Amino acid sequence: MKQFICTVCPRGCRLSVDENDGYKVYGNSCPRGEQYGKNEATNPVRTLTSTVKITGAALTRCPVRTDKPIPKGLLFEAMEELNRITVSSPLHRGDVIIADLLGTGANLIATRDL
Ligand code: SF4
C-alpha cells in the first residue's frame, strides 16, 4: 500500500492505494480523490514553478512555471534546463520561454511582466 494526502481540496483525505489490487484507492471522500490517488501511484505529476536569469530588467530573475503539470521524475532535469538559460527583457506574463519542455508537451512560461 502506498499512502498519500489528497491535495485536490483543503479537506486533505488520507489515501491508501493498493498497487497489488489494480491501484484500488481507500480513504477518499469523493471520486476526485480516487483519481488523484491512482495518478500519484502510477504517474505523479507536478507544476514546476521557479525562476530563470533575465538581463535588461529591474530584477535579475524572472518567475516562471509550466503551463501544465509534468512528470515528477523530470523535475530535477527540468531545473537543470532552467539553470542553463538566460532570457532578455522585455518579457510579458504568459510568454513561452521554453516550448515543449523536455518533450513533456508543457511549455515553460513567464509569470510576470519584466
Ligand atoms: S478525496 Fe475528495 S474530499 Fe478528500 S481531499 Fe480529495 S478531493 Fe477533497
Short mmCIF file of N, CA, C and O and ligand atoms in Angstrom, two decimals:
data_model
loop_
_atom_site.label_atom_id
_atom_site.label_comp_id
_atom_site.label_asym_id
_atom_site.label_seq_id
_atom_site.Cartn_x
_atom_site.Cartn_y
_atom_site.Cartn_z
N MET A 1 0.84 -1.21 0.00
CA MET A 1 0.00 0.00 0.00
C MET A 1 0.87 1.25 0.00
O MET A 1 1.82 1.35 0.76
N LYS A 2 0.50 2.18 -0.87
CA LYS A 2 1.15 3.49 -0.85
C LYS A 2 0.20 4.46 -0.17
O LYS A 2 -1.01 4.38 -0.34
N GLN A 3 0.78 5.41 0.57
CA GLN A 3 -0.02 6.37 1.32
C GLN A 3 0.19 7.77 0.74
O GLN A 3 1.32 8.15 0.43
N PHE A 4 -0.89 8.50 0.60
CA PHE A 4 -0.81 9.88 0.11
C PHE A 4 -1.80 10.74 0.87
O PHE A 4 -2.79 10.24 1.41
N ILE A 5 -1.54 12.04 0.89
CA ILE A 5 -2.54 13.01 1.33
C ILE A 5 -3.12 13.62 0.06
O ILE A 5 -2.37 14.14 -0.77
N CYS A 6 -4.40 13.57 -0.10
CA CYS A 6 -5.02 14.15 -1.28
C CYS A 6 -4.93 15.68 -1.18
O CYS A 6 -5.30 16.27 -0.17
N THR A 7 -4.42 16.30 -2.23
CA THR A 7 -4.26 17.76 -2.23
C THR A 7 -5.24 18.46 -3.17
O THR A 7 -5.08 19.63 -3.47
N VAL A 8 -6.23 17.71 -3.64
CA VAL A 8 -7.19 18.30 -4.58
C VAL A 8 -8.05 19.36 -3.91
O VAL A 8 -8.40 20.37 -4.51
N CYS A 9 -8.40 19.15 -2.63
CA CYS A 9 -9.17 20.17 -1.91
C CYS A 9 -8.63 20.26 -0.48
O CYS A 9 -7.85 19.40 -0.06
N PRO A 10 -9.04 21.29 0.25
CA PRO A 10 -8.45 21.52 1.59
C PRO A 10 -8.74 20.41 2.62
O PRO A 10 -8.10 20.36 3.66
N ARG A 11 -9.69 19.55 2.35
CA ARG A 11 -10.02 18.51 3.33
C ARG A 11 -8.84 17.58 3.59
O ARG A 11 -8.68 17.08 4.69
N GLY A 12 -8.01 17.34 2.60
CA GLY A 12 -6.78 16.57 2.80
C GLY A 12 -6.99 15.15 3.24
O GLY A 12 -6.35 14.68 4.21
N CYS A 13 -7.82 14.40 2.58
CA CYS A 13 -8.08 13.00 2.94
C CYS A 13 -6.79 12.17 2.87
O CYS A 13 -5.96 12.39 1.99
N ARG A 14 -6.66 11.23 3.79
CA ARG A 14 -5.52 10.31 3.78
C ARG A 14 -5.88 9.13 2.89
O ARG A 14 -6.81 8.39 3.20
N LEU A 15 -5.12 8.98 1.83
CA LEU A 15 -5.41 7.93 0.85
C LEU A 15 -4.44 6.76 1.00
O LEU A 15 -3.26 6.96 1.28
N SER A 16 -4.94 5.57 0.80
CA SER A 16 -4.11 4.38 0.67
C SER A 16 -4.40 3.79 -0.70
O SER A 16 -5.56 3.67 -1.09
N VAL A 17 -3.35 3.45 -1.43
CA VAL A 17 -3.51 2.91 -2.77
C VAL A 17 -2.85 1.53 -2.82
O VAL A 17 -1.66 1.39 -2.52
N ASP A 18 -3.65 0.53 -3.16
CA ASP A 18 -3.16 -0.85 -3.20
C ASP A 18 -2.67 -1.16 -4.62
O ASP A 18 -3.45 -1.41 -5.52
N GLU A 19 -1.33 -1.13 -4.77
CA GLU A 19 -0.76 -1.38 -6.10
C GLU A 19 -0.88 -2.84 -6.51
O GLU A 19 -0.67 -3.19 -7.66
N ASN A 20 -1.23 -3.71 -5.55
CA ASN A 20 -1.41 -5.14 -5.87
C ASN A 20 -2.86 -5.48 -6.19
O ASN A 20 -3.19 -6.64 -6.39
N ASP A 21 -3.71 -4.49 -6.18
CA ASP A 21 -5.13 -4.74 -6.44
C ASP A 21 -5.66 -3.68 -7.41
O ASP A 21 -6.64 -2.98 -7.11
N GLY A 22 -4.96 -3.54 -8.53
CA GLY A 22 -5.44 -2.61 -9.57
C GLY A 22 -5.46 -1.17 -9.13
O GLY A 22 -6.29 -0.39 -9.59
N TYR A 23 -4.58 -0.81 -8.22
CA TYR A 23 -4.49 0.56 -7.72
C TYR A 23 -5.82 1.03 -7.13
O TYR A 23 -6.29 2.13 -7.38
N LYS A 24 -6.41 0.13 -6.34
CA LYS A 24 -7.64 0.49 -5.66
C LYS A 24 -7.33 1.52 -4.58
O LYS A 24 -6.32 1.42 -3.88
N VAL A 25 -8.18 2.52 -4.49
CA VAL A 25 -7.94 3.65 -3.59
C VAL A 25 -8.89 3.57 -2.40
O VAL A 25 -10.09 3.35 -2.56
N TYR A 26 -8.34 3.75 -1.20
CA TYR A 26 -9.13 3.77 0.04
C TYR A 26 -8.93 5.12 0.73
O TYR A 26 -7.86 5.72 0.62
N GLY A 27 -9.92 5.55 1.46
CA GLY A 27 -9.79 6.76 2.28
C GLY A 27 -10.26 8.03 1.60
O GLY A 27 -10.32 9.08 2.23
N ASN A 28 -10.59 7.94 0.32
CA ASN A 28 -11.06 9.14 -0.38
C ASN A 28 -12.52 9.40 -0.04
O ASN A 28 -13.31 8.47 0.16
N SER A 29 -12.86 10.69 0.04
CA SER A 29 -14.25 11.06 0.33
C SER A 29 -15.03 11.40 -0.92
O SER A 29 -16.22 11.70 -0.83
N CYS A 30 -14.35 11.41 -2.07
CA CYS A 30 -15.05 11.73 -3.31
C CYS A 30 -14.28 11.13 -4.49
O CYS A 30 -13.13 10.72 -4.33
N PRO A 31 -14.90 11.09 -5.66
CA PRO A 31 -14.24 10.48 -6.83
C PRO A 31 -12.96 11.18 -7.26
O PRO A 31 -12.07 10.57 -7.82
N ARG A 32 -12.86 12.49 -7.00
CA ARG A 32 -11.64 13.19 -7.38
C ARG A 32 -10.43 12.64 -6.63
O ARG A 32 -9.32 12.56 -7.16
N GLY A 33 -10.66 12.24 -5.40
CA GLY A 33 -9.58 11.65 -4.61
C GLY A 33 -9.15 10.30 -5.16
O GLY A 33 -7.97 9.94 -5.11
N GLU A 34 -10.09 9.54 -5.67
CA GLU A 34 -9.75 8.25 -6.27
C GLU A 34 -8.83 8.46 -7.48
O GLU A 34 -7.81 7.78 -7.63
N GLN A 35 -9.17 9.42 -8.31
CA GLN A 35 -8.34 9.72 -9.48
C GLN A 35 -6.97 10.23 -9.06
O GLN A 35 -5.93 9.83 -9.60
N TYR A 36 -6.96 11.10 -8.05
CA TYR A 36 -5.70 11.66 -7.56
C TYR A 36 -4.80 10.53 -7.04
O TYR A 36 -3.61 10.46 -7.35
N GLY A 37 -5.37 9.63 -6.26
CA GLY A 37 -4.60 8.52 -5.69
C GLY A 37 -4.02 7.62 -6.77
O GLY A 37 -2.85 7.22 -6.70
N LYS A 38 -4.82 7.32 -7.76
CA LYS A 38 -4.33 6.48 -8.87
C LYS A 38 -3.20 7.18 -9.60
O LYS A 38 -2.18 6.57 -9.93
N ASN A 39 -3.37 8.45 -9.89
CA ASN A 39 -2.33 9.21 -10.59
C ASN A 39 -1.04 9.27 -9.77
O ASN A 39 0.05 9.11 -10.30
N GLU A 40 -1.19 9.52 -8.47
CA GLU A 40 0.00 9.62 -7.63
C GLU A 40 0.76 8.30 -7.58
O GLU A 40 1.98 8.27 -7.52
N ALA A 41 0.03 7.22 -7.61
CA ALA A 41 0.67 5.90 -7.52
C ALA A 41 1.26 5.45 -8.85
O ALA A 41 2.21 4.67 -8.88
N THR A 42 0.72 5.93 -9.96
CA THR A 42 1.17 5.42 -11.26
C THR A 42 2.01 6.44 -12.04
O THR A 42 3.01 6.07 -12.64
N ASN A 43 1.61 7.69 -12.04
CA ASN A 43 2.34 8.71 -12.81
C ASN A 43 2.19 10.07 -12.14
O ASN A 43 1.45 10.92 -12.63
N PRO A 44 2.90 10.28 -11.02
CA PRO A 44 2.74 11.56 -10.32
C PRO A 44 3.26 12.72 -11.15
O PRO A 44 4.31 12.60 -11.80
N VAL A 45 2.55 13.81 -11.17
CA VAL A 45 2.94 15.00 -11.93
C VAL A 45 2.89 16.22 -11.01
O VAL A 45 2.15 16.23 -10.02
N ARG A 46 3.68 17.22 -11.38
CA ARG A 46 3.70 18.47 -10.62
C ARG A 46 3.86 19.64 -11.59
O ARG A 46 4.56 19.52 -12.59
N THR A 47 3.27 20.77 -11.25
CA THR A 47 3.56 22.00 -11.98
C THR A 47 4.88 22.54 -11.44
O THR A 47 5.05 22.66 -10.22
N LEU A 48 5.81 22.81 -12.34
CA LEU A 48 7.11 23.34 -11.94
C LEU A 48 7.02 24.85 -11.83
O LEU A 48 6.60 25.53 -12.77
N THR A 49 7.36 25.41 -10.68
CA THR A 49 7.46 26.85 -10.52
C THR A 49 8.88 27.18 -10.09
O THR A 49 9.42 26.52 -9.20
N SER A 50 9.46 28.18 -10.73
CA SER A 50 10.84 28.52 -10.42
C SER A 50 11.14 29.91 -10.99
O SER A 50 10.22 30.70 -11.22
N THR A 51 12.42 30.20 -11.19
CA THR A 51 12.84 31.46 -11.81
C THR A 51 13.96 31.15 -12.80
O THR A 51 14.61 30.10 -12.69
N VAL A 52 14.14 32.05 -13.76
CA VAL A 52 15.28 31.95 -14.69
C VAL A 52 15.99 33.30 -14.71
O VAL A 52 15.39 34.34 -14.40
N LYS A 53 17.27 33.27 -15.08
CA LYS A 53 18.05 34.51 -15.17
C LYS A 53 17.48 35.39 -16.28
O LYS A 53 17.08 34.89 -17.33
N ILE A 54 17.46 36.69 -16.04
CA ILE A 54 16.99 37.63 -17.06
C ILE A 54 17.96 38.81 -17.13
O ILE A 54 18.49 39.24 -16.09
N THR A 55 18.19 39.32 -18.33
CA THR A 55 19.04 40.50 -18.50
C THR A 55 18.19 41.67 -18.98
O THR A 55 17.14 41.47 -19.62
N GLY A 56 18.63 42.88 -18.64
CA GLY A 56 17.95 44.08 -19.11
C GLY A 56 16.68 44.42 -18.36
O GLY A 56 15.88 45.24 -18.82
N ALA A 57 16.45 43.81 -17.21
CA ALA A 57 15.23 44.05 -16.43
C ALA A 57 15.62 44.60 -15.05
O ALA A 57 16.78 44.56 -14.65
N ALA A 58 14.61 45.08 -14.32
CA ALA A 58 14.86 45.62 -12.98
C ALA A 58 15.26 44.52 -12.00
O ALA A 58 15.92 44.78 -11.00
N LEU A 59 14.85 43.30 -12.29
CA LEU A 59 15.20 42.15 -11.44
C LEU A 59 16.20 41.27 -12.18
O LEU A 59 16.31 41.33 -13.40
N THR A 60 16.90 40.42 -11.44
CA THR A 60 17.89 39.55 -12.07
C THR A 60 17.30 38.19 -12.42
O THR A 60 17.92 37.42 -13.16
N ARG A 61 16.11 37.88 -11.88
CA ARG A 61 15.48 36.60 -12.19
C ARG A 61 14.01 36.82 -12.50
O ARG A 61 13.35 37.68 -11.90
N CYS A 62 13.51 36.03 -13.43
CA CYS A 62 12.11 36.14 -13.84
C CYS A 62 11.35 34.90 -13.36
O CYS A 62 11.79 33.77 -13.62
N PRO A 63 10.24 35.08 -12.66
CA PRO A 63 9.47 33.92 -12.23
C PRO A 63 8.81 33.20 -13.41
O PRO A 63 8.31 33.86 -14.34
N VAL A 64 8.83 31.89 -13.36
CA VAL A 64 8.29 31.07 -14.45
C VAL A 64 7.53 29.88 -13.87
O VAL A 64 7.70 29.54 -12.69
N ARG A 65 6.72 29.26 -14.71
CA ARG A 65 6.09 27.99 -14.33
C ARG A 65 5.75 27.23 -15.59
O ARG A 65 5.72 27.81 -16.70
N THR A 66 5.48 25.95 -15.44
CA THR A 66 4.99 25.20 -16.59
C THR A 66 3.48 25.44 -16.72
O THR A 66 2.80 25.66 -15.72
N ASP A 67 2.99 25.42 -17.96
CA ASP A 67 1.57 25.69 -18.16
C ASP A 67 0.70 24.47 -17.92
O ASP A 67 -0.53 24.56 -18.01
N LYS A 68 1.33 23.34 -17.61
CA LYS A 68 0.60 22.17 -17.13
C LYS A 68 1.58 21.29 -16.37
O LYS A 68 2.80 21.45 -16.51
N PRO A 69 1.08 20.38 -15.57
CA PRO A 69 1.99 19.55 -14.76
C PRO A 69 2.87 18.66 -15.64
O PRO A 69 2.47 18.25 -16.73
N ILE A 70 4.07 18.38 -15.14
CA ILE A 70 4.99 17.48 -15.83
C ILE A 70 5.30 16.31 -14.89
O ILE A 70 5.10 16.42 -13.68
N PRO A 71 5.79 15.20 -15.43
CA PRO A 71 6.10 14.06 -14.56
C PRO A 71 7.07 14.46 -13.44
O PRO A 71 8.07 15.14 -13.69
N LYS A 72 6.74 14.04 -12.24
CA LYS A 72 7.55 14.39 -11.07
C LYS A 72 9.00 13.95 -11.25
O LYS A 72 9.93 14.63 -10.82
N GLY A 73 9.20 12.84 -11.92
CA GLY A 73 10.54 12.31 -12.14
C GLY A 73 11.41 13.18 -13.04
O GLY A 73 12.62 12.97 -13.11
N LEU A 74 10.81 14.13 -13.73
CA LEU A 74 11.58 15.01 -14.63
C LEU A 74 11.88 16.37 -14.01
O LEU A 74 12.51 17.21 -14.64
N LEU A 75 11.42 16.60 -12.78
CA LEU A 75 11.57 17.93 -12.18
C LEU A 75 13.03 18.33 -12.05
O LEU A 75 13.41 19.47 -12.33
N PHE A 76 13.88 17.41 -11.62
CA PHE A 76 15.30 17.73 -11.42
C PHE A 76 15.95 18.09 -12.75
O PHE A 76 16.66 19.09 -12.86
N GLU A 77 15.69 17.29 -13.76
CA GLU A 77 16.25 17.54 -15.10
C GLU A 77 15.73 18.87 -15.65
O GLU A 77 16.46 19.64 -16.28
N ALA A 78 14.47 19.16 -15.39
CA ALA A 78 13.88 20.42 -15.85
C ALA A 78 14.56 21.60 -15.16
O ALA A 78 14.84 22.62 -15.79
N MET A 79 14.85 21.47 -13.88
CA MET A 79 15.52 22.55 -13.16
C MET A 79 16.92 22.79 -13.73
O MET A 79 17.37 23.94 -13.83
N GLU A 80 17.60 21.73 -14.10
CA GLU A 80 18.92 21.89 -14.72
C GLU A 80 18.79 22.67 -16.03
O GLU A 80 19.62 23.52 -16.34
N GLU A 81 17.75 22.36 -16.79
CA GLU A 81 17.49 23.08 -18.05
C GLU A 81 17.25 24.57 -17.77
O GLU A 81 17.79 25.43 -18.47
N LEU A 82 16.47 24.87 -16.76
CA LEU A 82 16.19 26.26 -16.41
C LEU A 82 17.46 27.00 -15.98
O LEU A 82 17.64 28.18 -16.29
N ASN A 83 18.33 26.31 -15.28
CA ASN A 83 19.56 26.94 -14.79
C ASN A 83 20.53 27.28 -15.92
O ASN A 83 21.43 28.07 -15.73
N ARG A 84 20.32 26.65 -17.07
CA ARG A 84 21.23 26.89 -18.21
C ARG A 84 20.84 28.10 -19.05
O ARG A 84 21.63 28.56 -19.85
N ILE A 85 19.62 28.58 -18.90
CA ILE A 85 19.16 29.62 -19.82
C ILE A 85 19.15 31.01 -19.19
O ILE A 85 19.02 31.15 -17.97
N THR A 86 19.29 32.01 -20.05
CA THR A 86 19.12 33.41 -19.66
C THR A 86 18.20 34.05 -20.68
O THR A 86 18.40 33.89 -21.89
N VAL A 87 17.17 34.73 -20.20
CA VAL A 87 16.22 35.38 -21.11
C VAL A 87 16.48 36.88 -21.09
O VAL A 87 17.21 37.39 -20.22
N SER A 88 15.91 37.58 -22.06
CA SER A 88 16.11 39.02 -22.16
C SER A 88 14.79 39.76 -21.98
O SER A 88 13.75 39.30 -22.47
N SER A 89 14.87 40.92 -21.33
CA SER A 89 13.72 41.79 -21.21
C SER A 89 13.48 42.48 -22.57
O SER A 89 14.47 42.71 -23.28
N PRO A 90 12.30 42.84 -23.00
CA PRO A 90 11.05 42.70 -22.24
C PRO A 90 10.43 41.30 -22.37
O PRO A 90 10.53 40.67 -23.42
N LEU A 91 9.81 40.90 -21.29
CA LEU A 91 9.04 39.65 -21.27
C LEU A 91 7.66 39.98 -20.72
O LEU A 91 7.54 40.83 -19.84
N HIS A 92 6.66 39.29 -21.22
CA HIS A 92 5.31 39.52 -20.73
C HIS A 92 4.76 38.25 -20.12
O HIS A 92 5.11 37.14 -20.54
N ARG A 93 3.92 38.43 -19.14
CA ARG A 93 3.31 37.28 -18.47
C ARG A 93 2.65 36.39 -19.51
O ARG A 93 1.88 36.89 -20.35
N GLY A 94 2.96 35.12 -19.48
CA GLY A 94 2.38 34.18 -20.43
C GLY A 94 3.27 33.90 -21.62
O GLY A 94 3.01 32.96 -22.38
N ASP A 95 4.33 34.70 -21.80
CA ASP A 95 5.26 34.43 -22.90
C ASP A 95 5.89 33.05 -22.71
O ASP A 95 6.28 32.69 -21.59
N VAL A 96 5.99 32.31 -23.81
CA VAL A 96 6.61 30.99 -23.74
C VAL A 96 8.13 31.15 -23.76
O VAL A 96 8.69 31.76 -24.68
N ILE A 97 8.78 30.61 -22.75
CA ILE A 97 10.24 30.69 -22.65
C ILE A 97 10.87 29.42 -23.22
O ILE A 97 11.85 29.48 -23.95
N ILE A 98 10.31 28.27 -22.88
CA ILE A 98 10.75 27.01 -23.49
C ILE A 98 9.48 26.26 -23.89
O ILE A 98 8.64 25.95 -23.04
N ALA A 99 9.35 25.98 -25.19
CA ALA A 99 8.20 25.20 -25.67
C ALA A 99 8.49 23.72 -25.49
O ALA A 99 9.64 23.28 -25.62
N ASP A 100 7.48 22.97 -25.14
CA ASP A 100 7.59 21.51 -25.02
C ASP A 100 8.80 21.11 -24.16
O ASP A 100 9.69 20.37 -24.61
N LEU A 101 8.80 21.60 -22.94
CA LEU A 101 9.92 21.37 -22.02
C LEU A 101 10.20 19.87 -21.87
O LEU A 101 9.32 19.10 -21.46
N LEU A 102 11.40 19.47 -22.24
CA LEU A 102 11.86 18.07 -22.15
C LEU A 102 10.90 17.09 -22.84
O LEU A 102 10.77 15.94 -22.41
N GLY A 103 10.22 17.57 -23.85
CA GLY A 103 9.31 16.69 -24.59
C GLY A 103 8.06 16.30 -23.82
O GLY A 103 7.37 15.34 -24.17
N THR A 104 7.73 17.07 -22.79
CA THR A 104 6.56 16.75 -21.96
C THR A 104 5.26 17.28 -22.54
O THR A 104 4.18 16.92 -22.06
N GLY A 105 5.38 18.19 -23.52
CA GLY A 105 4.17 18.83 -24.04
C GLY A 105 3.81 20.07 -23.25
O GLY A 105 2.91 20.81 -23.63
N ALA A 106 4.50 20.31 -22.15
CA ALA A 106 4.25 21.50 -21.33
C ALA A 106 5.21 22.61 -21.74
O ALA A 106 6.38 22.35 -22.05
N ASN A 107 4.71 23.83 -21.75
CA ASN A 107 5.56 24.99 -22.04
C ASN A 107 5.96 25.66 -20.74
O ASN A 107 5.17 25.75 -19.79
N LEU A 108 7.20 26.17 -20.73
CA LEU A 108 7.63 26.99 -19.60
C LEU A 108 7.26 28.42 -19.94
O LEU A 108 7.65 28.93 -21.00
N ILE A 109 6.49 29.08 -19.07
CA ILE A 109 6.01 30.44 -19.36
C ILE A 109 6.43 31.41 -18.26
O ILE A 109 6.61 31.02 -17.10
N ALA A 110 6.57 32.69 -18.65
CA ALA A 110 6.84 33.74 -17.68
C ALA A 110 5.56 34.00 -16.90
O ALA A 110 4.45 33.91 -17.43
N THR A 111 5.71 34.35 -15.62
CA THR A 111 4.52 34.61 -14.81
C THR A 111 4.42 36.08 -14.38
O THR A 111 3.60 36.43 -13.55
N ARG A 112 5.28 36.94 -14.93
CA ARG A 112 5.11 38.38 -14.71
C ARG A 112 5.77 39.15 -15.85
O ARG A 112 6.60 38.61 -16.57
N ASP A 113 5.36 40.40 -15.98
CA ASP A 113 5.99 41.28 -16.97
C ASP A 113 7.32 41.76 -16.40
O ASP A 113 7.39 42.16 -15.23
N LEU A 114 8.35 41.71 -17.22
CA LEU A 114 9.65 42.24 -16.78
C LEU A 114 10.35 42.87 -17.95
O LEU A 114 10.37 42.31 -19.03
S1 SF4 B 1 -10.73 12.83 -1.64
FE1 SF4 B 1 -12.16 14.41 -2.30
S2 SF4 B 1 -12.82 15.34 -0.36
FE2 SF4 B 1 -10.94 14.22 0.09
S3 SF4 B 1 -9.28 15.76 -0.14
FE3 SF4 B 1 -9.51 14.67 -2.11
S4 SF4 B 1 -10.87 15.98 -3.30
FE4 SF4 B 1 -11.09 16.59 -1.16
#
